[in-house]
Amino acid sequence: MRPSSPLLSVIVPCFNEQDVIRHTHQRLDAALRAITADFEIIYVDDGSRDATGELLHTIQAASPEVRVLRLSRNFGHQIAVSAGLEYARGDAIVLIDADLQDPPEVIAEMVTKWREGYHVVYGQRVDRSGESRFKLWTARAFYRLINRLSEVPIPLDTGDFRLMDRSVVDALLRMREKHRLLRAMTSWVGFRQVALPYSRAERFAGTSKYPLRKMLTLALDGIISFSAIPLKIVTSVGLAFSALSVIGIIYAVAQRLLTDNWVPGWTLIFITVLLIGGLQFIFLGVMGEYIGRIYSEAKDRPLFLVMEELGFDQAARSGQLPGHQARSGELPLASAASSSR
Ligand code: UDP
Ligand code: MG
């Protein structure tokens, strides 16, 4: 009984949002109705400790387009959104915050871009009224740092407010890593992406659920999950220390042989300390390189993602993920073999 026109899924993570949730639903519902009749709204209750859960029950009872997912405890924004992605059935999937900082009316423009053929339409904030100077400053530092260190660029001033095509969401679901920074992962995925400028409003009610601690965790996930640079720093430090210790050793030997300025046993101890110190750093770096590779293997990301397939024998491939043409199969290596035919 699936309608034949494309389905639009909207995922709303909610953590203690009792002050805004009703108003959010009204505005979101109105905005979506103006776009299409075929939509679903998935509210993910991320272990709220206030009345959010009960309010969502009421909202759901009144409207058949609403689905509610309640997590067993607070797992954090990124996991809540990932859970929603797992349940969304739409051909296009939108992520939006519950606090109306991302205006639901912008979704219509996102859908237009999607119909033009873009796979990811990400909201880019041009105006962040009502956010503290500290928040703006930390956010800017966050993106600077990530883009310095990380292997995938994250567009400046983007949050999670975005529309994604089914093929992109399927790709995200195949990335099984536990530490998830969706905006970096979406960037890694590729496909056709476009920015959509919008002004970020003030939080409608309630307070930010992102204290500094959570922001730092997010930044760390962005850096560590997308970069081996911290490991490379260890290796470089090791090499630098070893070079320094060679100088130290020459100095100690010179002191011993050329001057009277030495204590019995001092030369040997000094050289040993320097040598061992330098070697330890190098070994740490080498081990770090291996751990880095184990880490990237353990993440088990797909090797590549296919955006389009032309002229393939559909019947031969129908065993893999039926229904959508724009993806490779479950086993990346198998699909590497099959698409090189
Ligand atoms: N959120 C969540 N789990 C959390 C923290 C936040 O689901 O542990 C949701 C929250 O309800 C909101 C969105 O994530 O819909 C963004 O949070 P918030 O608006 O507090 O962050 P800010 O806009 O201040 O960065
Ligand atoms: Mg907010």
Coordinates of C-alpha atoms and ligand atoms in Angstrom, one line a residue:
M1 CA 0.0 0.0 0.0
R2 CA 3.0 2.3 -0.3
P3 CA 2.0 5.4 -2.1
S4 CA 3.6 5.6 -5.5
S5 CA 4.9 9.2 -5.0
P6 CA 8.2 9.4 -3.1
L7 CA 8.0 9.2 0.7
L8 CA 9.6 11.9 2.8
S9 CA 10.9 10.9 6.2
V10 CA 11.8 13.5 8.8
I11 CA 13.8 12.5 11.9
V12 CA 13.6 14.6 15.0
P13 CA 15.8 13.7 18.0
C14 CA 14.3 14.8 21.3
F15 CA 16.0 15.0 24.7
N16 CA 14.0 16.7 27.4
E17 CA 12.1 18.8 25.0
Q18 CA 8.7 19.0 26.7
D19 CA 8.6 22.8 26.4
V20 CA 8.9 22.8 22.6
I21 CA 7.7 19.5 21.3
R22 CA 4.0 20.3 20.7
H23 CA 4.8 23.6 19.0
T24 CA 7.5 21.9 16.9
H25 CA 5.1 19.2 15.8
Q26 CA 2.5 21.8 14.7
R27 CA 5.0 23.8 12.6
L28 CA 6.7 20.8 11.2
D29 CA 3.4 19.1 10.2
A30 CA 2.2 22.3 8.5
A31 CA 5.5 22.7 6.6
L32 CA 5.5 19.1 5.4
R33 CA 1.8 19.1 4.3
A34 CA 2.7 22.0 2.1
I35 CA 5.3 19.8 0.4
T36 CA 3.7 16.4 0.0
A37 CA 1.0 14.2 1.4
D38 CA 3.4 11.3 1.6
F39 CA 5.6 11.9 4.6
E40 CA 6.4 10.4 8.0
I41 CA 7.8 12.1 11.1
I42 CA 9.9 10.0 13.3
Y43 CA 10.4 11.4 16.8
V44 CA 13.3 9.7 18.6
D45 CA 13.0 10.2 22.3
D46 CA 16.6 9.9 23.5
G47 CA 15.8 8.8 27.0
S48 CA 14.1 12.0 28.1
R49 CA 13.5 12.4 31.8
D50 CA 10.7 14.9 31.5
A51 CA 7.2 14.6 29.9
T52 CA 8.6 14.4 26.3
G53 CA 7.7 10.7 26.0
E54 CA 4.1 11.2 27.1
L55 CA 3.6 14.2 24.9
L56 CA 5.0 12.2 21.9
H57 CA 2.4 9.4 22.7
T58 CA -0.4 12.0 22.5
I59 CA 0.9 13.5 19.3
Q60 CA 1.3 10.0 17.8
A61 CA -2.3 9.0 18.7
A62 CA -3.6 12.0 16.9
S63 CA -1.7 11.7 13.6
P64 CA -1.0 8.6 11.5
E65 CA 2.1 10.1 9.9
V66 CA 3.9 10.2 13.2
R67 CA 6.1 7.4 14.5
V68 CA 7.8 7.5 17.8
L69 CA 11.0 5.7 18.8
R70 CA 11.9 5.7 22.5
L71 CA 15.5 4.8 23.4
S72 CA 16.1 3.0 26.6
R73 CA 18.3 5.8 28.0
N74 CA 20.1 8.9 26.8
F75 CA 22.5 7.7 24.1
G76 CA 23.3 11.2 22.7
H77 CA 22.1 13.2 19.7
Q78 CA 24.2 11.3 17.0
I79 CA 23.1 7.9 18.1
A80 CA 19.4 9.0 18.4
V81 CA 19.6 10.3 14.8
S82 CA 21.2 7.0 13.7
A83 CA 18.4 5.0 15.3
G84 CA 15.9 7.2 13.4
L85 CA 17.8 6.5 10.1
E86 CA 17.6 2.8 10.7
Y87 CA 13.8 3.1 11.0
A88 CA 13.1 5.7 8.2
R89 CA 11.6 4.3 5.1
G90 CA 11.6 7.5 3.0
D91 CA 13.1 8.0 -0.4
A92 CA 14.4 11.3 1.0
I93 CA 15.3 11.7 4.7
V94 CA 15.5 14.9 6.6
L95 CA 17.3 15.5 9.9
I96 CA 16.0 18.4 12.0
D97 CA 16.4 19.5 15.7
A98 CA 13.4 19.5 18.0
D99 CA 14.0 23.1 19.2
L100 CA 12.9 24.9 16.0
Q101 CA 16.4 26.4 15.5
D102 CA 16.2 24.9 12.0
P103 CA 13.1 26.3 10.4
P104 CA 10.9 23.5 9.1
E105 CA 9.9 25.7 6.2
V106 CA 13.4 25.3 4.7
I107 CA 12.7 21.6 4.1
A108 CA 10.6 22.6 1.0
E109 CA 13.7 24.2 -0.6
M110 CA 15.7 21.1 0.3
V111 CA 13.2 18.9 -1.4
T112 CA 13.4 21.1 -4.5
K113 CA 17.1 20.6 -4.6
W114 CA 16.7 16.9 -4.1
R115 CA 14.3 16.7 -7.0
E116 CA 16.9 18.5 -9.1
G117 CA 19.1 15.5 -8.5
Y118 CA 21.2 16.3 -5.4
H119 CA 21.8 13.5 -2.9
V120 CA 22.7 15.6 0.1
V121 CA 21.3 19.1 0.7
Y122 CA 22.9 20.4 3.9
G123 CA 21.7 23.5 5.7
Q124 CA 24.4 26.1 6.1
R125 CA 23.8 28.7 8.7
V126 CA 24.3 32.3 7.5
D127 CA 23.0 33.9 10.6
R128 CA 23.0 32.5 14.1
S129 CA 21.0 35.0 16.0
G130 CA 20.5 34.3 19.7
E131 CA 23.5 32.1 20.2
S132 CA 26.1 33.2 22.8
R133 CA 29.4 34.5 21.6
F134 CA 31.0 31.6 23.4
K135 CA 29.0 29.1 21.4
L136 CA 29.8 30.8 18.2
W137 CA 33.5 30.9 19.0
T138 CA 33.7 27.3 20.1
A139 CA 31.7 26.2 17.0
R140 CA 34.1 28.0 14.7
A141 CA 37.2 26.6 16.5
F142 CA 35.5 23.1 16.2
Y143 CA 35.3 23.3 12.4
R144 CA 38.7 24.9 12.0
L145 CA 40.3 22.1 14.0
I146 CA 38.4 19.3 12.4
N147 CA 39.2 20.6 8.9
R148 CA 42.9 20.9 9.8
L149 CA 43.2 17.4 11.1
S150 CA 40.5 15.4 9.4
E151 CA 40.8 13.5 6.1
V152 CA 37.3 14.6 5.0
P153 CA 36.3 18.2 4.8
I154 CA 33.3 19.3 6.8
P155 CA 31.6 22.3 5.3
L156 CA 31.8 25.4 7.5
D157 CA 28.8 26.2 9.7
T158 CA 26.8 23.1 9.0
G159 CA 25.0 21.1 11.6
D160 CA 22.9 18.0 11.2
F161 CA 20.0 19.9 9.5
R162 CA 20.0 18.2 6.1
L163 CA 18.2 16.2 3.5
M164 CA 19.7 12.9 2.3
D165 CA 18.7 10.7 -0.5
R166 CA 17.9 7.0 0.3
S167 CA 21.2 5.9 -1.3
V168 CA 23.2 8.1 1.1
V169 CA 21.3 6.9 4.2
D170 CA 21.9 3.3 3.2
A171 CA 25.6 4.1 3.0
L172 CA 25.5 5.7 6.4
L173 CA 23.8 2.6 7.8
R174 CA 26.6 0.5 6.4
M175 CA 29.1 2.5 8.4
R176 CA 28.9 0.6 11.7
E177 CA 31.3 2.6 13.8
K178 CA 30.2 3.3 17.3
H179 CA 31.5 6.9 17.5
R180 CA 29.4 8.7 15.0
L181 CA 29.7 12.2 13.8
L182 CA 27.1 12.2 11.1
R183 CA 28.0 15.4 9.4
A184 CA 31.6 14.1 8.8
M185 CA 30.3 10.7 7.8
T186 CA 27.9 12.2 5.3
S187 CA 30.8 14.2 3.9
W188 CA 32.9 11.0 3.6
V189 CA 30.1 9.3 1.7
G190 CA 30.4 11.6 -1.3
F191 CA 27.7 11.7 -4.0
R192 CA 26.2 15.0 -5.2
Q193 CA 26.1 17.5 -2.3
V194 CA 24.9 21.0 -2.2
A195 CA 24.7 23.7 0.5
L196 CA 21.5 25.5 1.3
P197 CA 22.0 28.8 3.2
Y198 CA 19.4 29.5 5.9
S199 CA 19.3 31.6 9.1
R200 CA 19.4 29.8 12.3
A201 CA 16.7 30.9 14.7
E202 CA 16.8 31.1 18.5
R203 CA 15.9 28.1 20.4
F204 CA 12.1 28.2 20.8
A205 CA 12.1 27.2 24.4
G206 CA 14.1 25.2 26.9
T207 CA 17.9 25.2 27.1
S208 CA 20.6 23.8 25.0
K209 CA 21.2 20.0 25.6
Y210 CA 24.8 20.4 24.4
P211 CA 27.0 21.4 27.3
L212 CA 30.7 22.0 26.6
R213 CA 31.5 18.5 27.6
K214 CA 29.3 17.0 24.9
M215 CA 30.7 19.4 22.3
L216 CA 34.2 18.4 23.2
T217 CA 33.3 14.7 22.8
L218 CA 31.8 15.5 19.4
A219 CA 34.9 17.3 18.3
L220 CA 37.1 14.4 19.5
D221 CA 35.0 12.0 17.5
G222 CA 35.3 14.1 14.4
I223 CA 39.1 14.2 14.7
I224 CA 39.9 10.7 15.9
S225 CA 37.4 8.9 13.6
F226 CA 38.6 10.7 10.5
S227 CA 42.3 11.2 11.0
A228 CA 45.4 9.3 11.9
I229 CA 47.3 12.5 12.5
P230 CA 47.5 12.2 16.3
L231 CA 49.4 8.9 15.7
K232 CA 51.7 10.5 13.2
I233 CA 52.5 13.2 15.8
V234 CA 53.7 10.5 18.2
T235 CA 56.0 9.1 15.5
S236 CA 57.5 12.5 14.7
V237 CA 58.0 13.3 18.4
G238 CA 59.9 10.0 18.7
L239 CA 62.1 10.8 15.7
A240 CA 62.8 14.3 17.1
F241 CA 63.7 13.0 20.5
S242 CA 66.0 10.4 19.0
A243 CA 67.8 13.1 17.0
L244 CA 68.1 15.2 20.2
S245 CA 69.4 12.2 22.1
V246 CA 72.2 11.7 19.6
I247 CA 73.3 15.3 20.3
G248 CA 73.1 14.5 24.0
I249 CA 75.2 11.4 23.6
I250 CA 77.9 13.3 21.7
Y251 CA 77.9 15.9 24.5
A252 CA 78.2 13.3 27.2
V253 CA 81.1 11.4 25.5
A254 CA 82.9 14.7 24.8
Q255 CA 82.5 15.7 28.5
R256 CA 83.9 12.3 29.5
L257 CA 86.9 12.3 27.2
L258 CA 87.8 16.0 26.8
T259 CA 87.1 17.5 30.2
D260 CA 87.4 16.8 33.9
N261 CA 83.8 17.8 34.3
W262 CA 82.3 14.4 34.9
V263 CA 81.2 12.1 37.7
P264 CA 82.1 8.4 37.6
G265 CA 79.2 6.4 36.0
W266 CA 77.4 9.5 34.8
T267 CA 78.2 9.1 31.1
L268 CA 76.8 5.6 30.8
I269 CA 73.6 6.5 32.7
F270 CA 73.1 9.6 30.7
I271 CA 73.5 7.8 27.4
T272 CA 71.3 4.9 28.5
V273 CA 68.5 7.2 29.5
L274 CA 68.6 9.2 26.2
L275 CA 68.8 6.1 24.1
I276 CA 66.0 4.3 25.8
G277 CA 63.8 7.4 25.8
G278 CA 64.2 7.9 22.1
L279 CA 63.7 4.3 21.2
Q280 CA 60.6 4.1 23.4
F281 CA 59.0 7.0 21.5
I282 CA 59.8 5.4 18.1
F283 CA 58.4 2.1 19.2
L284 CA 55.3 3.8 20.5
G285 CA 54.9 5.5 17.1
V286 CA 55.4 2.2 15.2
M287 CA 52.8 0.5 17.4
G288 CA 50.6 3.5 17.0
E289 CA 50.7 3.1 13.2
Y290 CA 49.7 -0.5 13.6
I291 CA 46.9 0.3 16.0
G292 CA 45.7 3.0 13.6
R293 CA 45.4 0.4 10.9
I294 CA 43.7 -2.1 13.2
Y295 CA 41.3 0.7 14.2
S296 CA 40.4 1.5 10.6
E297 CA 39.9 -2.2 9.8
A298 CA 37.8 -2.6 12.9
K299 CA 35.5 0.3 11.8
D300 CA 34.8 -1.9 8.8
R301 CA 33.6 0.8 6.6
P302 CA 32.6 -0.1 3.1
L303 CA 35.5 0.2 0.7
F304 CA 33.6 2.3 -1.8
L305 CA 30.1 3.4 -2.6
V306 CA 28.6 3.4 -6.0
M307 CA 26.5 6.4 -7.1
E308 CA 25.2 5.1 -10.4
E309 CA 25.3 1.9 -12.4
L310 CA 24.8 2.0 -16.2
G311 CA 24.2 -0.9 -18.5
F312 CA 24.6 -3.7 -16.0
D313 CA 22.5 -6.8 -16.2
Q314 CA 19.9 -6.0 -13.5
A315 CA 18.9 -9.7 -13.2
A316 CA 22.4 -10.8 -12.3
R317 CA 22.5 -8.2 -9.5
S318 CA 19.0 -8.6 -8.2
G319 CA 20.2 -10.7 -5.3
Q320 CA 21.7 -7.6 -3.7
L321 CA 19.6 -5.0 -1.9
P322 CA 16.5 -4.9 -4.1
G323 CA 14.7 -1.8 -5.0
H324 CA 17.5 0.8 -5.3
Q325 CA 20.0 1.0 -8.1
A326 CA 22.3 3.5 -6.6
R327 CA 24.3 1.3 -4.3
S328 CA 26.8 -1.5 -4.1
G329 CA 26.0 -4.7 -2.3
E330 CA 26.5 -5.6 1.3
L331 CA 30.0 -7.0 0.7
P332 CA 32.1 -4.2 -0.7
L333 CA 34.8 -6.5 -2.0
A334 CA 32.2 -8.7 -3.8
S335 CA 30.7 -5.6 -5.4
A336 CA 34.1 -4.4 -6.4
A337 CA 34.5 -7.6 -8.3
S338 CA 31.1 -7.5 -9.8
S339 CA 31.2 -3.9 -11.0
S340 CA 34.6 -4.3 -12.7
R341 CA 33.0 -6.8 -15.2
Ligands
UDP1 N1 19.5 15.9 21.7 C1 19.4 14.5 21.8 N2 20.1 13.8 22.7 C2 21.1 14.5 23.5 C3 21.2 15.9 23.3 C4 20.4 16.6 22.4 O1 18.5 13.9 21.2 O2 21.7 13.9 24.3 C5 18.7 16.6 20.7 C6 17.9 17.8 21.2 O3 16.7 17.4 21.7 C7 17.7 18.6 20.0 C8 19.0 18.3 19.2 O4 19.5 17.1 19.7 O5 16.6 18.2 19.2 C9 20.0 19.4 19.3 O6 20.3 19.7 20.6 P1 20.3 21.2 21.2 O7 19.3 22.1 20.5 O8 20.2 21.2 22.7 O9 21.8 21.6 20.8 P2 22.3 23.1 20.3 O10 21.4 23.6 19.2 O11 22.4 23.9 21.5 O12 23.7 22.8 19.7
MG2 MG 19.4 23.7 19.4

